[in-house]
Short mmCIF file of C-alpha atoms in Angstrom, two decimals:
data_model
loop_
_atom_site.label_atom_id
_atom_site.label_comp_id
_atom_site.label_asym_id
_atom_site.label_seq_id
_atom_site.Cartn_x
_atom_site.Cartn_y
_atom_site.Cartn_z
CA UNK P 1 0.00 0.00 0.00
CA UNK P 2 1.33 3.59 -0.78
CA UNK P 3 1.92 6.16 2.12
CA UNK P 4 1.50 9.82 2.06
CA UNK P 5 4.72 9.70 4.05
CA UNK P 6 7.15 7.32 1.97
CA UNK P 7 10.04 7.73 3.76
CA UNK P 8 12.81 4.93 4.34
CA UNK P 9 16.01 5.10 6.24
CA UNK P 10 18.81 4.27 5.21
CA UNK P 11 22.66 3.69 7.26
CA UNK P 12 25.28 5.57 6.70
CA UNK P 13 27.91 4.41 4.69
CA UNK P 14 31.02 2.54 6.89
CA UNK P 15 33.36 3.16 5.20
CA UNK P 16 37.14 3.53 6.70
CA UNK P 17 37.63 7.03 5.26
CA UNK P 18 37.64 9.77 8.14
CA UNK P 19 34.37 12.05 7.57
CA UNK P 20 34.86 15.51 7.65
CA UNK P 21 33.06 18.10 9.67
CA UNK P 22 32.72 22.07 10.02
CA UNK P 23 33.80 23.49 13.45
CA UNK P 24 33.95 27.30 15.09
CA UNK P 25 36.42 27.88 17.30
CA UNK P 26 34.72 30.81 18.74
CA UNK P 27 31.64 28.93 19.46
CA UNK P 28 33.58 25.64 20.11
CA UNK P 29 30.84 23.65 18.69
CA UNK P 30 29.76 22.32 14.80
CA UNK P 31 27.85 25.49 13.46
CA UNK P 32 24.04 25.80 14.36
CA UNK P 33 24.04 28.01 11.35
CA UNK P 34 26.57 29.50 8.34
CA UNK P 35 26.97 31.60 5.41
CA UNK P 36 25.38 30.10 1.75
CA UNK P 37 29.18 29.17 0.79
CA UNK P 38 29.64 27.53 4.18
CA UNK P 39 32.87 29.55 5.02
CA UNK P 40 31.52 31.38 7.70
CA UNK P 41 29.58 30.76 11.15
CA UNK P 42 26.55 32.90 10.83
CA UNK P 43 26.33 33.27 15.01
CA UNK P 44 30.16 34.84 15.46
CA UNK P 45 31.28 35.28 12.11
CA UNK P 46 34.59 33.18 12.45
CA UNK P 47 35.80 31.38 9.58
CA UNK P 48 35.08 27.53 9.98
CA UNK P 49 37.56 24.82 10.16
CA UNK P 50 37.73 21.96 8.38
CA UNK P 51 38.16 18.75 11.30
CA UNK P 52 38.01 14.90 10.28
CA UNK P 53 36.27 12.77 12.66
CA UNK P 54 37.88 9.07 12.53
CA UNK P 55 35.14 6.60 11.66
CA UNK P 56 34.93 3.45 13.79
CA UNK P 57 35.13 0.30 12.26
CA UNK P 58 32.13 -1.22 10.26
CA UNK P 59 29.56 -1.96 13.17
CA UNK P 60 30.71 -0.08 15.69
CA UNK P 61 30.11 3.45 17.07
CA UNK P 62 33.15 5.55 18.43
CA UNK P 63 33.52 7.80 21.18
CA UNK P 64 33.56 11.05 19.30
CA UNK P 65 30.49 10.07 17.06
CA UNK P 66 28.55 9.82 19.87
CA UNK P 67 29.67 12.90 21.69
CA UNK P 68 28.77 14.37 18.43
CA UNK P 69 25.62 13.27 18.31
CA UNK P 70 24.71 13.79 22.25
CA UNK P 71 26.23 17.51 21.52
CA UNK P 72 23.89 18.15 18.83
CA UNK P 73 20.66 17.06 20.38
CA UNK P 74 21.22 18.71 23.22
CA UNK P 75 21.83 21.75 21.51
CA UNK P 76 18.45 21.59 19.75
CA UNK P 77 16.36 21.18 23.21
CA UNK P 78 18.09 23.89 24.98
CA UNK P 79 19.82 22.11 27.23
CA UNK P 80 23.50 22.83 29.02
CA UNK P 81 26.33 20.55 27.71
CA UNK P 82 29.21 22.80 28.80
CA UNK P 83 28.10 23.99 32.18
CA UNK P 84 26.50 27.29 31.24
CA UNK P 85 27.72 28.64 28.56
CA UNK P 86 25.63 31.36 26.94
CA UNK P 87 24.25 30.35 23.93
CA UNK P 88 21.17 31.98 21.55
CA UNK P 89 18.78 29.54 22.51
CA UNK P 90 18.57 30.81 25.80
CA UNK P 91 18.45 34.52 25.19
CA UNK P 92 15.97 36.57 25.04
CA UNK P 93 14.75 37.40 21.18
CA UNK P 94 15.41 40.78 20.02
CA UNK P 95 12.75 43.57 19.86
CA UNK P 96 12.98 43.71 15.73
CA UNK P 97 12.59 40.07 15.48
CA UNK P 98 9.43 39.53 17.28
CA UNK P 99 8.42 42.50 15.47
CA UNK P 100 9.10 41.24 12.24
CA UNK P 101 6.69 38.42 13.04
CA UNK P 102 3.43 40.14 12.63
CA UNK P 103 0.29 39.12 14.52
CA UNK P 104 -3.03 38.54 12.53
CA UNK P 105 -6.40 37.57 13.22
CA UNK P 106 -7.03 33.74 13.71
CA UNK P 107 -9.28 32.63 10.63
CA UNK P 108 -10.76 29.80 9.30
CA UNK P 109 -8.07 28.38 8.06
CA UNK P 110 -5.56 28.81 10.79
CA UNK P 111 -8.03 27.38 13.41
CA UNK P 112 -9.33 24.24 12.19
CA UNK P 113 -7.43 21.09 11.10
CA UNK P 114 -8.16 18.95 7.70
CA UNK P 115 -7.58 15.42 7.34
CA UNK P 116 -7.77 13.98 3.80
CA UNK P 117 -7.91 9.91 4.14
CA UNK P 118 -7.72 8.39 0.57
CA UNK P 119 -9.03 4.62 -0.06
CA UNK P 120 -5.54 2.69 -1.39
CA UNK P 121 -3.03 5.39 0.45
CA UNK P 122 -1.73 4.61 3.76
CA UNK P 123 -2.23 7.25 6.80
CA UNK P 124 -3.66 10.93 6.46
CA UNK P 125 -2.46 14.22 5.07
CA UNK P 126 -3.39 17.60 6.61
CA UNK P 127 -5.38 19.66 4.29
CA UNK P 128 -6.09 23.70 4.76
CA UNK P 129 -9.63 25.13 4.28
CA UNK P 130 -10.36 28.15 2.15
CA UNK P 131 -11.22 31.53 4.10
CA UNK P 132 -14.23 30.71 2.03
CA UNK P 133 -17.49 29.05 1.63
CA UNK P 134 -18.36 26.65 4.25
CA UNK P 135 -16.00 23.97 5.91
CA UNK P 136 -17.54 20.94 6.79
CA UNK P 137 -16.69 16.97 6.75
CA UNK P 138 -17.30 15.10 3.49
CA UNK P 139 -17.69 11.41 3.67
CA UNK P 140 -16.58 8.39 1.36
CA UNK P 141 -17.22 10.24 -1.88
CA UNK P 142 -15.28 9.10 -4.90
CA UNK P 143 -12.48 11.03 -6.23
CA UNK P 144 -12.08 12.76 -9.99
CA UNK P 145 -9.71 14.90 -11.69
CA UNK P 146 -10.61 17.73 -13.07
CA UNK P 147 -10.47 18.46 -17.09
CA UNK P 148 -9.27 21.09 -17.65
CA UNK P 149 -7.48 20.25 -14.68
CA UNK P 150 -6.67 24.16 -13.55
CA UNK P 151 -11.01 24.54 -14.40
CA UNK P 152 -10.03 27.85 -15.73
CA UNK P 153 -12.59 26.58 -18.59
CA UNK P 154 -15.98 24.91 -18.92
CA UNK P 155 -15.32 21.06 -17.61
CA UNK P 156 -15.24 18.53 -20.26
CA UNK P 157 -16.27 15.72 -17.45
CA UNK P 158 -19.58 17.39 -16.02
CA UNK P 159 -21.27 14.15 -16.17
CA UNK P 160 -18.89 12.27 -13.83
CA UNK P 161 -18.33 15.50 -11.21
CA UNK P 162 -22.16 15.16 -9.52
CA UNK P 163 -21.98 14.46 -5.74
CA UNK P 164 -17.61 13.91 -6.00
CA UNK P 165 -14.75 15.71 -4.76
CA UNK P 166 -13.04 17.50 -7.48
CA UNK P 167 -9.29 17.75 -7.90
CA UNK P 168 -7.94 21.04 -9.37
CA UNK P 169 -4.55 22.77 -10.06
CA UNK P 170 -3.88 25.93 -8.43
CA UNK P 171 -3.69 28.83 -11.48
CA UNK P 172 -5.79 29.90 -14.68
CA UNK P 173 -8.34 31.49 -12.81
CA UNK P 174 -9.68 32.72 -9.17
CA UNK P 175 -10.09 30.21 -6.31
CA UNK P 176 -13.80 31.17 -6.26
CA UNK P 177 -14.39 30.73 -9.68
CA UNK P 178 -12.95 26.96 -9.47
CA UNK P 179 -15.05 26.25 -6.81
CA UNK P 180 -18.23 28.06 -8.11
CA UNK P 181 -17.48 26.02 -11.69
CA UNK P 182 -17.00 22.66 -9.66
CA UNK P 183 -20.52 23.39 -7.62
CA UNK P 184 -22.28 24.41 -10.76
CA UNK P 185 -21.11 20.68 -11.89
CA UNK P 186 -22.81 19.05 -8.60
CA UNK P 187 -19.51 18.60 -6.68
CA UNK P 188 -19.62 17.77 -3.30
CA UNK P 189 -16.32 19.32 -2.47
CA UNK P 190 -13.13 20.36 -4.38
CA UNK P 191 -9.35 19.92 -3.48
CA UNK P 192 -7.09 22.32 -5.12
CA UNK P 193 -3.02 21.35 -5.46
CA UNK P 194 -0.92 24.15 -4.50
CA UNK P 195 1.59 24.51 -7.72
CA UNK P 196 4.29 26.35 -6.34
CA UNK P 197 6.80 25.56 -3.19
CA UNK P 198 4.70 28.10 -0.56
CA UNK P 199 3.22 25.88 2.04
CA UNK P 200 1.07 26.75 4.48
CA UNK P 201 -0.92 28.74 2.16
CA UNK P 202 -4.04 29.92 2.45
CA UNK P 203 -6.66 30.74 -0.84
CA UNK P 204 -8.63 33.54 -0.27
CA UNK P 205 -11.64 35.57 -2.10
CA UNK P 206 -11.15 39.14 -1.89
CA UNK P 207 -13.49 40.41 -4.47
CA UNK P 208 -16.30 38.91 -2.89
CA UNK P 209 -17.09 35.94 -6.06
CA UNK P 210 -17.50 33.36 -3.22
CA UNK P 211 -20.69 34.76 -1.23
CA UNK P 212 -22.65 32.42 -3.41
CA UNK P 213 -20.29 28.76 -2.56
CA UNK P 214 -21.90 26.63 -0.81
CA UNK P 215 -19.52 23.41 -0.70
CA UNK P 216 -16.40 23.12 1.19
CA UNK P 217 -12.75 23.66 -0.49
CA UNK P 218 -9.55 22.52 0.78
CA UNK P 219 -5.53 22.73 -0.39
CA UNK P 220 -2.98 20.00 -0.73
CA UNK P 221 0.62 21.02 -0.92
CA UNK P 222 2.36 20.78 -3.89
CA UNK P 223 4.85 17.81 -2.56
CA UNK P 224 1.79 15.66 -1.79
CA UNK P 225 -0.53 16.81 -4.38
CA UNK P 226 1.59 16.06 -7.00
CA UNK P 227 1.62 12.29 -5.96
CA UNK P 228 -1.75 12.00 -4.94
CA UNK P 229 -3.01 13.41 -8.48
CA UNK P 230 -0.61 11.06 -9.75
CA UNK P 231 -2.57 7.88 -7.63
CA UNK P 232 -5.83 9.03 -8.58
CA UNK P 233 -4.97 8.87 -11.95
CA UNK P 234 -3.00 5.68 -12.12
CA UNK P 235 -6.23 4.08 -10.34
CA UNK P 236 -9.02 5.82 -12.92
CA UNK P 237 -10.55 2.79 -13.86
CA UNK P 238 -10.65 1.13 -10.22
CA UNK P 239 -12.20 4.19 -8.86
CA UNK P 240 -10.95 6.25 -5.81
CA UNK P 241 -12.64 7.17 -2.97
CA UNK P 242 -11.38 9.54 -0.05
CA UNK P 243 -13.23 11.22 3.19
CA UNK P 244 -12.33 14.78 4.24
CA UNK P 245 -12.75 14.80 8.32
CA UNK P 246 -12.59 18.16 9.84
CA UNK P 247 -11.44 19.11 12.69
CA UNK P 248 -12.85 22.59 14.61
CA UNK P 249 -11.16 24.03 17.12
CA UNK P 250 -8.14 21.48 16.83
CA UNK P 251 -5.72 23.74 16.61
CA UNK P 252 -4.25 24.80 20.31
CA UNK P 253 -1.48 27.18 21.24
CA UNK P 254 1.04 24.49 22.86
CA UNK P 255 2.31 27.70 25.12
CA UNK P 256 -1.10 28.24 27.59
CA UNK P 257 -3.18 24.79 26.27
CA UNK P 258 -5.76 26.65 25.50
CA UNK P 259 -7.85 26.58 21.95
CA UNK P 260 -6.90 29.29 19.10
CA UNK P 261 -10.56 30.39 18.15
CA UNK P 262 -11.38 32.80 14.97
CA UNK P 263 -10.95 36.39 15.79
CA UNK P 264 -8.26 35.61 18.26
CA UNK P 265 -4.48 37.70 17.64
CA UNK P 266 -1.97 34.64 16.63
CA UNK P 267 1.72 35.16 15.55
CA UNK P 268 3.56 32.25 13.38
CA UNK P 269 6.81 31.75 13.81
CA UNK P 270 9.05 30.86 11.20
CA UNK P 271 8.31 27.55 11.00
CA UNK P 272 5.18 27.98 10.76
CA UNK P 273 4.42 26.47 14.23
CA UNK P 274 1.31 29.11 15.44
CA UNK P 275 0.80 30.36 19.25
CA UNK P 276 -1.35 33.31 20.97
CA UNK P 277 0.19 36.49 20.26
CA UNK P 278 0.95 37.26 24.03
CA UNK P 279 2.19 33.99 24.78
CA UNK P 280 4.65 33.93 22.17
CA UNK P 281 5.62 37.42 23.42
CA UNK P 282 5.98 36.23 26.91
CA UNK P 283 7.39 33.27 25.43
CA UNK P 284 10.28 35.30 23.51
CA UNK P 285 11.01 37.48 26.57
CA UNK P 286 13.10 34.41 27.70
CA UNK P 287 14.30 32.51 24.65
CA UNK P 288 14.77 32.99 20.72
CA UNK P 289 13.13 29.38 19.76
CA UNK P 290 10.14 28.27 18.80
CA UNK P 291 8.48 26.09 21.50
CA UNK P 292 7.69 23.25 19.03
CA UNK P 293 10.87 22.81 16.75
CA UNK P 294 13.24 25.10 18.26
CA UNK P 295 13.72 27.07 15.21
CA UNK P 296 15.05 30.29 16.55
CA UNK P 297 14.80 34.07 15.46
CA UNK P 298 17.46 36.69 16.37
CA UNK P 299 18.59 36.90 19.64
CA UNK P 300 19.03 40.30 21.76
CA UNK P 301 23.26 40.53 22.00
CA UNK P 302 24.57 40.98 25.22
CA UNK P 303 27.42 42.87 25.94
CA UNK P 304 29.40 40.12 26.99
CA UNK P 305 28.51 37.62 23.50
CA UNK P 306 28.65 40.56 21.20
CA UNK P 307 32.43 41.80 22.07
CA UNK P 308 33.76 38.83 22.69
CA UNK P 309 32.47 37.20 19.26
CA UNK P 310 33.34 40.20 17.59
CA UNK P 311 36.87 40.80 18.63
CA UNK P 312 37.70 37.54 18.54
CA UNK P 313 36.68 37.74 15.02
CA UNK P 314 38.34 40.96 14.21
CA UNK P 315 41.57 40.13 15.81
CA UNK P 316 42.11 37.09 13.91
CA UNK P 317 41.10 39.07 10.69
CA UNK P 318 37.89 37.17 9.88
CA UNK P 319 35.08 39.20 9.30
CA UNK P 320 31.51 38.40 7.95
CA UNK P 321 28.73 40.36 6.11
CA UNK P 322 26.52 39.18 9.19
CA UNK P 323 28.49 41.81 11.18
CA UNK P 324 26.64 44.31 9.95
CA UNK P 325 23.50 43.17 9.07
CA UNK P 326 22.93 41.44 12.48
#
């Protein structure tokens, strides 16, 4: 059976070549982050070094892998390995950084969850509603793909749309008028593949062509979509069916435990991951990473990190564009 998430692992290569790895002296770690031409450490600007780890023998693990290893997870949950050594993840985020973030009002999309189960595909994918039209459940309906598939044109396949969930590229025309095109077919829903590498994104109506919808529409990314269009069309004469569950309320800043309702103030952070405005404030106040992931922002520089980074830096002769721009 296919999966929406066909991932495999696979083990690293043993062989008895020494691997090579990126260090800052100035940090005296492996980089948490560096320049596009991986010269430079993006936190301190020093120039990185070039160490080679040995590799144990086929089989086994040595000493310095797993110190490696330890070092880095530890460094992505916050925690000490060097007895207190001041380090971005636990400062507090600077004031233009949480700025930058911008607060909105929590919608329709940003508050409830989709699930899209498909007959023949193994687990669920997480589907976003429009900001339009209504958003409700849809169950066991069978599955067709849209011709034209954008439905920036009259729908050669009207006969086989009636009471199905429609499957539509993003493009040729406004979200509204796919769905309104799709409805005027008798579908009972419509997905729409994202085309291009933004995800989350969210479609919206904002010359008012979707007052008259009245069936639910939902996006797939543009990773999944592409392989689930690909399924449904493999499976054409087998027929494919999928439910759409939806989930109200589901969403739930991770910070307080409390719901994010509609009309609430919400603040992504970079990764997406969302949280009440004033609890990712308060949040902030203490460290630069997201709750979730740990994906940080900028932190505030102390006197104490920014000089001695700096002149380290300086004295050595390195110097990096993030110097000034940090």
């Amino acid at each position: 059976m296919a999966s929406f998430d066909d991932l495999a692992f696979t083990a690293a290569d043993t062989a008895s070549t020494a691997a090579v790895e990126l260090f800052c002296r100035d940090c005296n770690e492996v980089p948490q982050s560096m320049t596009a031409d991986r010269k430079r450490c993006l936190m301190c600007g020093c120039e990185l070094e070039r160490r080679q780890q040995p590799t144990a023998p086929a089989g086994q693990t040595s000493v310095q892998e797993l110190q490696t290893m330890v070092m880095r997870l530890l460094t992505q949950i916050g925690t000490d390995w060097n007895g207190g050594g001041d380090t971005g993840a636990r400062r507090p985020a600077s004031d233009e950084a949480v700025k930058n973030l911008g607060p909105f009002t929590a919608d329709q999309a940003s508050t409830i969850e989709v699930a899209v189960i498909v007959e023949g595909i193994k687990g669920e994918v997480i589907a976003i509603p429009g900001n339009f039209g209504p958003c409700e459940s849809i169950k066991k309906r069978s599955v067709v793909i849209a011709d034209p598939f954008d439905g920036a044109k009259p729908f050669q396949t009207i006969s086989e749309m009636k009471d199905k969930i429609v499957v539509m590229a993003r493009g040729g025309c406004t979200f509204a008028q796919k769905v309104l095109r799709a409805q005027a077919a008798g579908a009972a829903g419509v997905i729409i593949i994202q085309t291009v590498d933004v995800w989350p994104y969210t479609m919206t109506d904002s010359s008012g062509e979707s007052k008259n919808v009245t069936i639910p529409a939902f996006m797939m990314s543009a990773k999944v979509g592409k392989g689930f269009v690909e399924f449904v069309r493999d499976k054409r004469d087998e027929g494919i069916s999928a439910d759409i569950i939806v989930r109200k309320d589901a969403r739930e800043c991770v910070i307080c435990q409390v719901e994010m309702s509609i009309g609430m103030k919400v603040t992504r952070m970079p990764c997406q991951h969302m949280f009440h405005t004033v609890c990712l404030h308060e949040w902030l106040q203490i460290g630069n990473s997201c709750p979730i992931c740990r994906v940080e922002i900028a932190a505030k520089r102390t006197a104490h990190n920014s000089l001695s980074s700096s002149q380290n830096a300086q004295q050595r002769g390195d110097f990096a564009w993030s110097e000034w721009f940090s």
